[in-house]
Amino acid sequence: MPVDAAHEAITEIISRDASGLKLRSRKIRVDVVAGPQSGQSFDLAGPEVRVGSARGAELLLLDGAVSRHHLTLRVERGRVRVIDAGSRNGTLLDGVSIRDAYARADSSVTAGNTQLRINLLHDEVLVPLSSRERFGALVGTSPAMRVVFTLLERAAAVDDTVLLEGETGTGKELAAEALHEESARSGGPFVVFDCSAVAPTLMESELFGHVRGAFSGAVADREGALEAADGGTLFLDEIGELPVDLQPKLLRALERLEVRRVGSNAPVRVDVRVVAATNRNLAEEVARRAFREDLYYRLAVVRVALPPLRERPEDIPLLVEHFCRQRAQQGRPVVPFGDRVVRGLMGQAWPGNVRELKNAVARAISIGAGAESAGPASVPASAAVSGRIDLSVPLKEARDRMCDLFEEQYLRLALTETGGNVSQAARLAGVNRKFIQRAVRRFGLRADDDEE
């Protein structure tokens, strides 16, 4: 059973035994009151139940008017949430057409020619979470990442559209690529389309393609990203940057699995699975009408939130080991990181998340500071200067890294000596408060910014 959005209920992970982590949830009772399966009852384990006519649905409805994945029932905060999954003919809750709404006790849900009665039971179940330490290039053993791996494993087994949410640097593209590699589409292409990197005037052509003469400079027919991904996966990065005027066209392409190139009226069939990613809260964007609601629900059939690194510091030792191993496999020198180094890394905020940690590890290795320090950001100046020089890094880059590292070390020590007091640290360093404040933000230092 999928546990989409189980990250929202991470506090309910309550069992760790020989078989691993488990998520506590309640059962949903579904009685079929009308339709081909009238009279049948199902007790289904939460926290999420997929309802549809396709194999893989937890509640399989033998109704030709029901979409393959018609709707989702989700246990959330002691209630059942009913979410239409972009079905062909919609979902009714107590006779009202809905996209996303909470059910009452004994609520009626209609899908196709089938009417269901929904109730949340008090019976609890323990849902096993993934036991993996890695999913593709994603690494982690924390409960938060176990939930993510569980979601991704189950998303890889079906062909539903996936929306990846998370701060910059949390690994959304790695998750999308791993989804592709573990899916039945792994033999097809994996195409990345970054909505934030394409000029708005070129977006339609790049995404949907164009025909010769469609506009000035269109000297030949050209396929777009959707066609290029035929038979595989299209990763739409930063989907929140997609212009509003193109959103209906993308929605039509996803619903019909066909595209129309710019300048052409002839549809082209495509067989593509879409994975989208954003560092925005798309639900909030929908609420303020900056993103189309229908496209949001079409993209968020499966929704996975990648946690920031500050919420899973216990994964940092494994990540450091992973980055060191990657470097060694590239034939580059590696200085092992000691326990004090790793503890220092675990104590930092990492506003740039895993990407920032990876860069910090590379920087520390480049100057040979890993084995000596309490963390790349707190290496004594003498250790930094006398450390091993990595000649694979150009002189200017190595010098810039060392200057940044020295400044970060110096200011971290100054803040430590003054108990995090910005004003005192500024006096100690002979700089003004604003300089320290900027450094705190830049390096993710911990400080008490209150005036004395």
Coordinates of C-alpha atoms in Angstrom, one line a residue:
M1 CA 0.0 0.0 0.0
P2 CA 1.4 3.4 -0.8
V3 CA 2.3 5.8 2.0
D4 CA 2.2 9.0 -0.1
A5 CA 2.5 12.0 2.2
A6 CA 3.5 9.8 5.1
H7 CA 6.2 12.5 5.7
E8 CA 3.3 14.5 7.1
A9 CA 2.8 11.8 9.8
I10 CA 6.4 11.1 10.5
T11 CA 5.7 11.4 14.3
E12 CA 3.6 8.2 14.0
I13 CA 6.7 6.1 13.3
I14 CA 6.6 4.3 16.6
S15 CA 8.0 0.8 16.2
R16 CA 11.6 -0.2 15.6
D17 CA 12.2 -4.0 16.0
A18 CA 14.2 -6.7 14.3
S19 CA 12.1 -6.3 11.2
G20 CA 12.8 -2.6 11.0
L21 CA 10.8 0.6 11.2
K22 CA 7.0 0.7 11.0
L23 CA 4.4 3.4 10.6
R24 CA 1.3 3.3 12.7
S25 CA -2.0 4.0 10.9
R26 CA -5.7 3.3 11.2
K27 CA -7.9 1.2 8.9
I28 CA -10.4 2.5 6.5
R29 CA -13.7 0.5 6.0
V30 CA -15.2 0.8 2.5
D31 CA -18.7 -0.6 1.8
V32 CA -19.8 -0.8 -1.8
V33 CA -23.5 0.3 -1.7
A34 CA -24.0 0.5 -5.5
G35 CA -22.3 -0.7 -8.6
P36 CA -20.9 -4.0 -9.9
Q37 CA -19.5 -5.0 -6.5
S38 CA -22.5 -3.9 -4.5
G39 CA -22.7 -5.6 -1.0
Q40 CA -19.0 -6.1 -0.7
S41 CA -17.0 -4.6 2.2
F42 CA -13.2 -3.9 2.5
D43 CA -11.1 -3.1 5.5
L44 CA -8.0 -1.4 4.1
A45 CA -4.8 -0.4 5.9
G46 CA -3.9 3.2 5.7
P47 CA -2.3 5.7 5.7
E48 CA -3.3 5.7 2.0
V49 CA -5.4 3.7 -0.3
R50 CA -5.4 3.9 -4.0
V51 CA -8.8 3.3 -5.6
G52 CA -9.1 2.4 -9.3
S53 CA -9.6 -0.2 -12.0
A54 CA -5.9 -1.0 -12.6
R55 CA -3.8 -3.7 -11.1
G56 CA -1.9 -2.3 -8.2
A57 CA -4.8 -0.4 -6.7
E58 CA -5.4 -1.3 -3.1
L59 CA -9.2 -1.1 -3.8
L60 CA -9.8 -2.6 -7.2
L61 CA -13.2 -1.6 -8.7
L62 CA -14.6 -3.8 -11.5
D63 CA -16.3 -0.8 -13.1
G64 CA -15.6 0.2 -16.7
A65 CA -16.5 3.8 -15.8
V66 CA -13.8 4.0 -13.2
S67 CA -10.3 5.4 -14.1
R68 CA -7.2 3.3 -13.7
H69 CA -6.3 5.4 -10.7
H70 CA -9.5 7.2 -9.9
L71 CA -9.0 8.6 -6.4
T72 CA -7.0 8.3 -3.2
L73 CA -8.2 7.8 0.3
R74 CA -5.7 9.2 2.9
V75 CA -5.8 8.9 6.7
E76 CA -4.8 12.3 7.9
R77 CA -5.2 13.9 11.3
G78 CA -7.9 11.5 12.4
R79 CA -10.0 12.0 9.2
V80 CA -10.2 10.5 5.7
R81 CA -9.2 12.8 3.0
V82 CA -10.6 12.1 -0.5
I83 CA -8.4 13.2 -3.4
D84 CA -9.5 12.8 -7.1
A85 CA -6.5 11.6 -9.1
G86 CA -7.3 13.3 -12.3
S87 CA -10.1 10.8 -13.2
R88 CA -11.9 10.8 -16.5
N89 CA -15.4 11.6 -15.0
G90 CA -14.6 13.0 -11.6
T91 CA -15.3 12.0 -8.0
L92 CA -18.4 12.9 -6.0
L93 CA -18.3 13.3 -2.2
D94 CA -21.8 13.3 -0.7
G95 CA -23.1 14.2 -4.1
V96 CA -20.7 17.1 -4.7
S97 CA -17.9 17.1 -7.3
I98 CA -14.6 17.5 -5.5
R99 CA -10.9 17.6 -6.2
D100 CA -9.7 17.3 -2.6
A101 CA -12.0 17.2 0.5
Y102 CA -12.4 15.6 3.9
A103 CA -15.1 12.9 4.4
R104 CA -17.5 12.8 7.3
A105 CA -18.4 9.6 9.1
D106 CA -20.6 7.5 6.7
S107 CA -19.8 9.8 3.8
S108 CA -20.7 8.6 0.3
V109 CA -18.1 8.6 -2.5
T110 CA -19.1 8.0 -6.1
A111 CA -16.6 6.9 -8.8
G112 CA -18.0 6.0 -12.2
N113 CA -21.1 3.8 -11.6
T114 CA -19.9 2.7 -8.1
Q115 CA -21.0 4.3 -4.8
L116 CA -18.9 3.7 -1.7
R117 CA -19.5 4.4 2.0
I118 CA -16.4 5.5 3.9
N119 CA -15.6 5.1 7.6
L120 CA -12.4 5.4 9.6
L121 CA -12.0 2.5 12.0
H122 CA -10.2 2.6 15.4
D123 CA -8.3 -0.5 14.5
E124 CA -4.6 0.2 14.1
V125 CA -2.0 -1.4 11.7
L126 CA 1.7 -1.1 11.5
V127 CA 2.9 -0.4 8.0
P128 CA 6.5 -1.6 7.3
L129 CA 8.9 1.1 6.0
S130 CA 11.7 0.5 3.6
S131 CA 14.8 -1.2 5.0
R132 CA 17.1 0.3 2.3
E133 CA 20.0 2.6 3.0
R134 CA 20.1 3.8 -0.6
F135 CA 17.6 4.5 -3.4
G136 CA 19.6 5.2 -6.5
A137 CA 22.1 8.0 -5.5
L138 CA 19.9 9.0 -2.5
V139 CA 21.5 7.9 0.8
G140 CA 20.0 7.7 4.3
T141 CA 18.9 5.5 7.2
S142 CA 16.8 8.1 9.2
P143 CA 13.1 7.6 9.6
A144 CA 12.4 10.5 7.3
M145 CA 14.4 8.9 4.5
R146 CA 12.9 5.5 5.2
V147 CA 9.5 7.1 4.4
V148 CA 10.9 8.7 1.3
F149 CA 12.4 5.4 0.1
T150 CA 9.0 3.6 0.8
L151 CA 7.2 6.2 -1.3
L152 CA 9.7 6.0 -4.2
E153 CA 9.8 2.2 -4.2
R154 CA 6.0 2.0 -4.6
A155 CA 5.9 4.9 -7.1
A156 CA 8.5 3.0 -9.2
A157 CA 6.2 0.0 -9.4
V158 CA 3.4 2.0 -11.1
D159 CA 3.2 4.6 -13.9
D160 CA 1.5 7.4 -12.0
T161 CA 2.8 11.0 -12.2
V162 CA 5.0 12.0 -9.3
L163 CA 5.5 15.4 -7.7
L164 CA 8.8 15.8 -5.8
E165 CA 8.9 18.6 -3.3
G166 CA 11.8 19.9 -1.2
E167 CA 14.2 22.7 -0.6
T168 CA 17.1 23.3 -3.0
G169 CA 19.8 20.7 -2.6
T170 CA 17.7 17.9 -1.2
G171 CA 18.2 15.6 -4.2
K172 CA 15.0 15.9 -6.2
E173 CA 16.7 15.2 -9.5
L174 CA 18.5 12.2 -8.0
A175 CA 15.1 10.9 -6.8
A176 CA 13.6 11.3 -10.3
E177 CA 16.5 9.5 -11.9
A178 CA 16.3 6.7 -9.4
L179 CA 12.6 6.4 -10.0
H180 CA 13.2 6.0 -13.7
E181 CA 16.0 3.4 -13.2
E182 CA 13.8 1.3 -10.9
S183 CA 10.7 1.5 -13.1
A184 CA 9.7 -0.6 -16.0
R185 CA 10.8 2.4 -18.2
S186 CA 14.4 2.1 -17.3
G187 CA 15.3 0.9 -20.8
G188 CA 13.8 4.2 -22.2
P189 CA 15.2 7.7 -22.2
F190 CA 15.4 9.9 -19.1
V191 CA 14.9 13.5 -20.2
V192 CA 15.5 16.5 -18.0
F193 CA 13.6 19.7 -18.7
D194 CA 14.4 22.6 -16.4
C195 CA 11.6 25.1 -16.5
S196 CA 13.7 27.7 -14.8
A197 CA 16.5 27.5 -17.4
V198 CA 14.5 28.1 -20.5
A199 CA 13.4 31.6 -21.7
P200 CA 9.6 31.9 -21.6
T201 CA 9.5 32.7 -25.3
L202 CA 11.2 29.4 -26.1
M203 CA 9.4 27.3 -23.5
E204 CA 6.6 26.0 -25.7
S205 CA 8.9 25.0 -28.5
E206 CA 11.4 23.3 -26.2
L207 CA 8.7 21.4 -24.4
F208 CA 6.3 20.5 -27.2
G209 CA 8.5 20.9 -30.3
H210 CA 7.8 22.8 -33.5
V211 CA 7.4 22.4 -37.3
R212 CA 9.4 24.1 -40.0
G213 CA 8.3 27.6 -40.5
A214 CA 6.3 27.9 -37.3
F215 CA 8.3 31.0 -36.4
S216 CA 11.3 32.9 -37.5
G217 CA 14.3 30.7 -37.2
A218 CA 12.4 27.4 -37.3
V219 CA 14.2 26.0 -40.3
A220 CA 13.3 22.4 -39.7
D221 CA 10.9 20.2 -37.7
R222 CA 12.1 19.6 -34.2
E223 CA 10.8 17.3 -31.4
G224 CA 10.3 18.7 -27.9
A225 CA 11.1 17.2 -24.5
L226 CA 7.8 15.3 -24.3
E227 CA 8.5 13.5 -27.6
A228 CA 12.2 13.0 -26.7
A229 CA 11.1 11.1 -23.6
D230 CA 8.8 8.8 -25.5
G231 CA 9.0 5.3 -23.9
G232 CA 10.8 6.7 -20.8
T233 CA 10.5 9.4 -18.2
L234 CA 10.3 13.2 -18.5
F235 CA 11.6 15.1 -15.4
L236 CA 10.1 18.6 -15.2
D237 CA 12.4 20.4 -12.8
E238 CA 11.2 23.6 -11.1
I239 CA 7.6 23.0 -12.5
G240 CA 6.5 26.1 -10.5
E241 CA 8.3 28.2 -13.1
L242 CA 6.1 27.0 -16.0
P243 CA 4.3 30.0 -17.5
V244 CA 0.6 30.0 -16.7
D245 CA -0.4 30.2 -20.4
L246 CA 1.4 26.9 -21.0
Q247 CA -0.1 25.0 -18.1
P248 CA -3.3 24.1 -19.9
K249 CA -1.4 22.7 -22.8
L250 CA 0.8 20.5 -20.5
L251 CA -2.4 19.3 -18.8
R252 CA -3.9 18.3 -22.1
A253 CA -0.7 16.5 -23.1
L254 CA -0.7 14.5 -19.8
E255 CA -4.3 13.6 -20.0
R256 CA -4.4 12.6 -23.7
L257 CA -0.7 11.4 -23.9
E258 CA -0.3 13.4 -27.1
V259 CA 1.4 16.6 -28.1
R260 CA 0.9 19.2 -30.8
R261 CA 4.1 20.8 -32.0
V262 CA 4.1 24.6 -32.4
G263 CA 2.7 25.4 -35.8
S264 CA 1.0 22.1 -36.3
N265 CA -2.5 20.8 -35.7
A266 CA -1.6 17.1 -36.0
P267 CA -1.3 15.4 -32.6
V268 CA 1.7 13.1 -31.9
R269 CA 1.1 10.2 -29.5
V270 CA 3.6 9.8 -26.7
D271 CA 4.1 7.2 -24.1
V272 CA 5.8 9.0 -21.3
R273 CA 5.8 9.1 -17.5
V274 CA 6.2 12.5 -16.0
V275 CA 8.0 13.3 -12.7
A276 CA 7.9 17.0 -11.7
A277 CA 9.8 18.8 -9.0
T278 CA 9.6 22.1 -7.2
N279 CA 11.1 23.9 -4.2
R280 CA 7.9 25.9 -3.9
N281 CA 4.7 25.0 -2.1
L282 CA 2.5 24.3 -5.1
A283 CA -0.6 24.0 -3.0
E284 CA -0.1 27.6 -1.8
E285 CA 0.6 28.6 -5.4
V286 CA -2.7 27.2 -6.4
A287 CA -4.5 29.0 -3.5
R288 CA -3.2 32.4 -4.8
R289 CA -4.0 31.4 -8.4
A290 CA -0.3 31.4 -9.5
F291 CA -0.6 27.7 -10.6
R292 CA -3.5 25.8 -12.1
E293 CA -5.4 23.6 -9.7
D294 CA -6.2 21.0 -12.2
L295 CA -2.6 20.7 -13.3
Y296 CA -1.5 20.5 -9.7
Y297 CA -3.7 17.5 -9.0
R298 CA -2.7 15.9 -12.3
L299 CA 1.0 16.1 -11.3
A300 CA 0.6 15.3 -7.6
V301 CA -1.0 11.8 -8.1
V302 CA 1.9 10.6 -6.0
R303 CA 3.5 13.3 -3.8
V304 CA 6.9 12.9 -2.1
A305 CA 8.6 15.5 0.1
L306 CA 12.3 15.2 0.4
P307 CA 13.4 16.3 3.9
P308 CA 16.0 19.0 4.5
L309 CA 19.3 17.8 5.9
R310 CA 18.8 19.7 9.2
E311 CA 15.9 17.3 9.9
R312 CA 18.0 14.2 9.4
P313 CA 21.5 14.9 10.9
E314 CA 21.9 11.2 11.7
D315 CA 22.4 10.6 8.0
I316 CA 25.4 12.8 7.8
P317 CA 28.0 10.1 8.6
L318 CA 26.7 7.9 5.9
L319 CA 26.6 10.8 3.4
V320 CA 30.2 11.8 4.2
E321 CA 31.3 8.2 3.7
H322 CA 29.3 8.1 0.4
F323 CA 31.0 11.3 -0.9
C324 CA 34.5 10.1 0.0
R325 CA 33.8 6.8 -1.7
Q326 CA 32.7 8.6 -4.9
R327 CA 35.9 10.6 -4.9
A328 CA 38.0 7.5 -4.4
Q329 CA 36.3 5.8 -7.3
Q330 CA 37.2 8.7 -9.5
G331 CA 40.9 8.1 -8.6
R332 CA 41.2 11.3 -6.6
P333 CA 43.0 11.4 -3.2
V334 CA 40.8 11.1 -0.1
V335 CA 41.8 12.0 3.5
P336 CA 39.6 9.9 5.9
F337 CA 37.3 11.9 8.1
G338 CA 37.7 11.4 11.9
D339 CA 34.9 11.2 14.4
R340 CA 35.4 14.8 15.5
V341 CA 35.0 15.9 11.9
V342 CA 31.7 14.1 11.5
R343 CA 30.4 15.4 14.8
G344 CA 31.2 18.9 13.7
L345 CA 29.4 18.4 10.5
M346 CA 26.3 17.0 12.3
G347 CA 26.1 20.2 14.4
Q348 CA 25.7 22.5 11.4
A349 CA 22.5 23.8 9.9
W350 CA 23.3 23.2 6.2
P351 CA 20.9 25.6 4.5
G352 CA 22.1 24.3 1.2
N353 CA 21.2 20.8 2.3
V354 CA 23.0 17.7 0.9
R355 CA 24.5 19.7 -2.0
E356 CA 26.2 22.1 0.5
L357 CA 27.4 19.2 2.6
K358 CA 28.9 17.5 -0.5
N359 CA 30.8 20.7 -1.4
A360 CA 32.0 21.2 2.1
V361 CA 33.4 17.6 2.1
A362 CA 35.1 18.2 -1.2
R363 CA 36.6 21.4 0.1
A364 CA 37.9 19.8 3.2
I365 CA 39.5 16.9 1.3
S366 CA 41.1 19.3 -1.2
I367 CA 43.0 21.1 1.6
G368 CA 43.7 17.9 3.5
A369 CA 41.7 19.0 6.6
G370 CA 39.3 16.1 7.0
A371 CA 41.3 14.0 9.5
E372 CA 42.4 16.9 11.7
S373 CA 39.3 19.0 12.3
A374 CA 36.0 19.0 14.0
G375 CA 34.5 19.7 10.6
P376 CA 35.5 21.4 7.4
A377 CA 34.1 24.6 8.7
S378 CA 36.2 24.6 11.9
V379 CA 39.6 23.5 10.8
P380 CA 42.4 25.3 12.7
A381 CA 44.2 27.7 10.3
S382 CA 47.5 25.9 10.8
A383 CA 45.9 22.6 9.8
A384 CA 44.4 24.2 6.7
V385 CA 47.7 25.7 5.6
S386 CA 49.8 22.7 6.3
G387 CA 47.3 20.2 4.9
R388 CA 47.8 18.1 1.7
I389 CA 47.5 20.1 -1.5
D390 CA 45.2 18.6 -4.1
L391 CA 46.8 19.4 -7.5
S392 CA 43.7 18.2 -9.3
V393 CA 42.1 21.5 -8.3
P394 CA 43.1 24.7 -10.2
L395 CA 45.2 27.2 -8.2
K396 CA 42.6 29.9 -8.2
E397 CA 39.8 27.6 -7.1
A398 CA 42.0 26.0 -4.4
R399 CA 43.0 29.5 -3.2
D400 CA 39.4 30.7 -3.1
R401 CA 38.3 27.6 -1.2
M402 CA 41.1 28.1 1.4
C403 CA 40.2 31.8 1.9
D404 CA 36.5 30.9 2.3
L405 CA 37.4 28.1 4.7
F406 CA 39.7 30.2 6.8
E407 CA 37.1 33.0 7.1
E408 CA 34.5 30.4 8.1
Q409 CA 36.8 28.8 10.6
Y410 CA 37.8 32.2 12.1
L411 CA 34.3 33.4 12.5
R412 CA 33.0 30.1 13.8
L413 CA 35.7 30.2 16.5
A414 CA 34.9 33.9 17.3
L415 CA 31.2 33.0 17.7
T416 CA 32.1 30.0 19.9
E417 CA 34.3 32.1 22.1
T418 CA 31.6 34.7 22.6
G419 CA 28.8 32.3 23.1
G420 CA 27.2 33.1 19.8
N421 CA 27.0 36.8 20.6
V422 CA 27.2 38.7 17.2
S423 CA 28.2 42.0 18.7
Q424 CA 31.0 40.6 20.8
A425 CA 32.2 38.4 17.9
A426 CA 32.3 41.5 15.7
R427 CA 34.5 43.4 18.2
L428 CA 36.7 40.4 18.6
A429 CA 37.2 40.1 14.9
G430 CA 37.5 43.9 14.3
V431 CA 34.5 44.0 11.9
N432 CA 31.0 45.4 12.0
R433 CA 27.9 43.5 13.0
K434 CA 26.6 43.3 9.5
F435 CA 29.7 41.5 8.3
I436 CA 29.1 38.8 11.0
Q437 CA 25.4 38.6 10.1
R438 CA 26.2 38.1 6.5
A439 CA 28.7 35.4 7.3
V440 CA 26.2 33.6 9.6
R441 CA 23.8 33.4 6.7
R442 CA 26.5 32.5 4.1
F443 CA 28.1 29.7 6.2
G444 CA 25.1 28.6 8.2
L445 CA 26.7 29.5 11.5
R446 CA 24.9 29.5 14.7
A447 CA 24.6 32.8 16.4
D448 CA 22.4 34.8 18.8
D449 CA 21.6 37.9 16.8
D450 CA 20.0 39.9 19.6
E451 CA 21.5 43.3 20.5
E452 CA 23.4 43.5 23.7

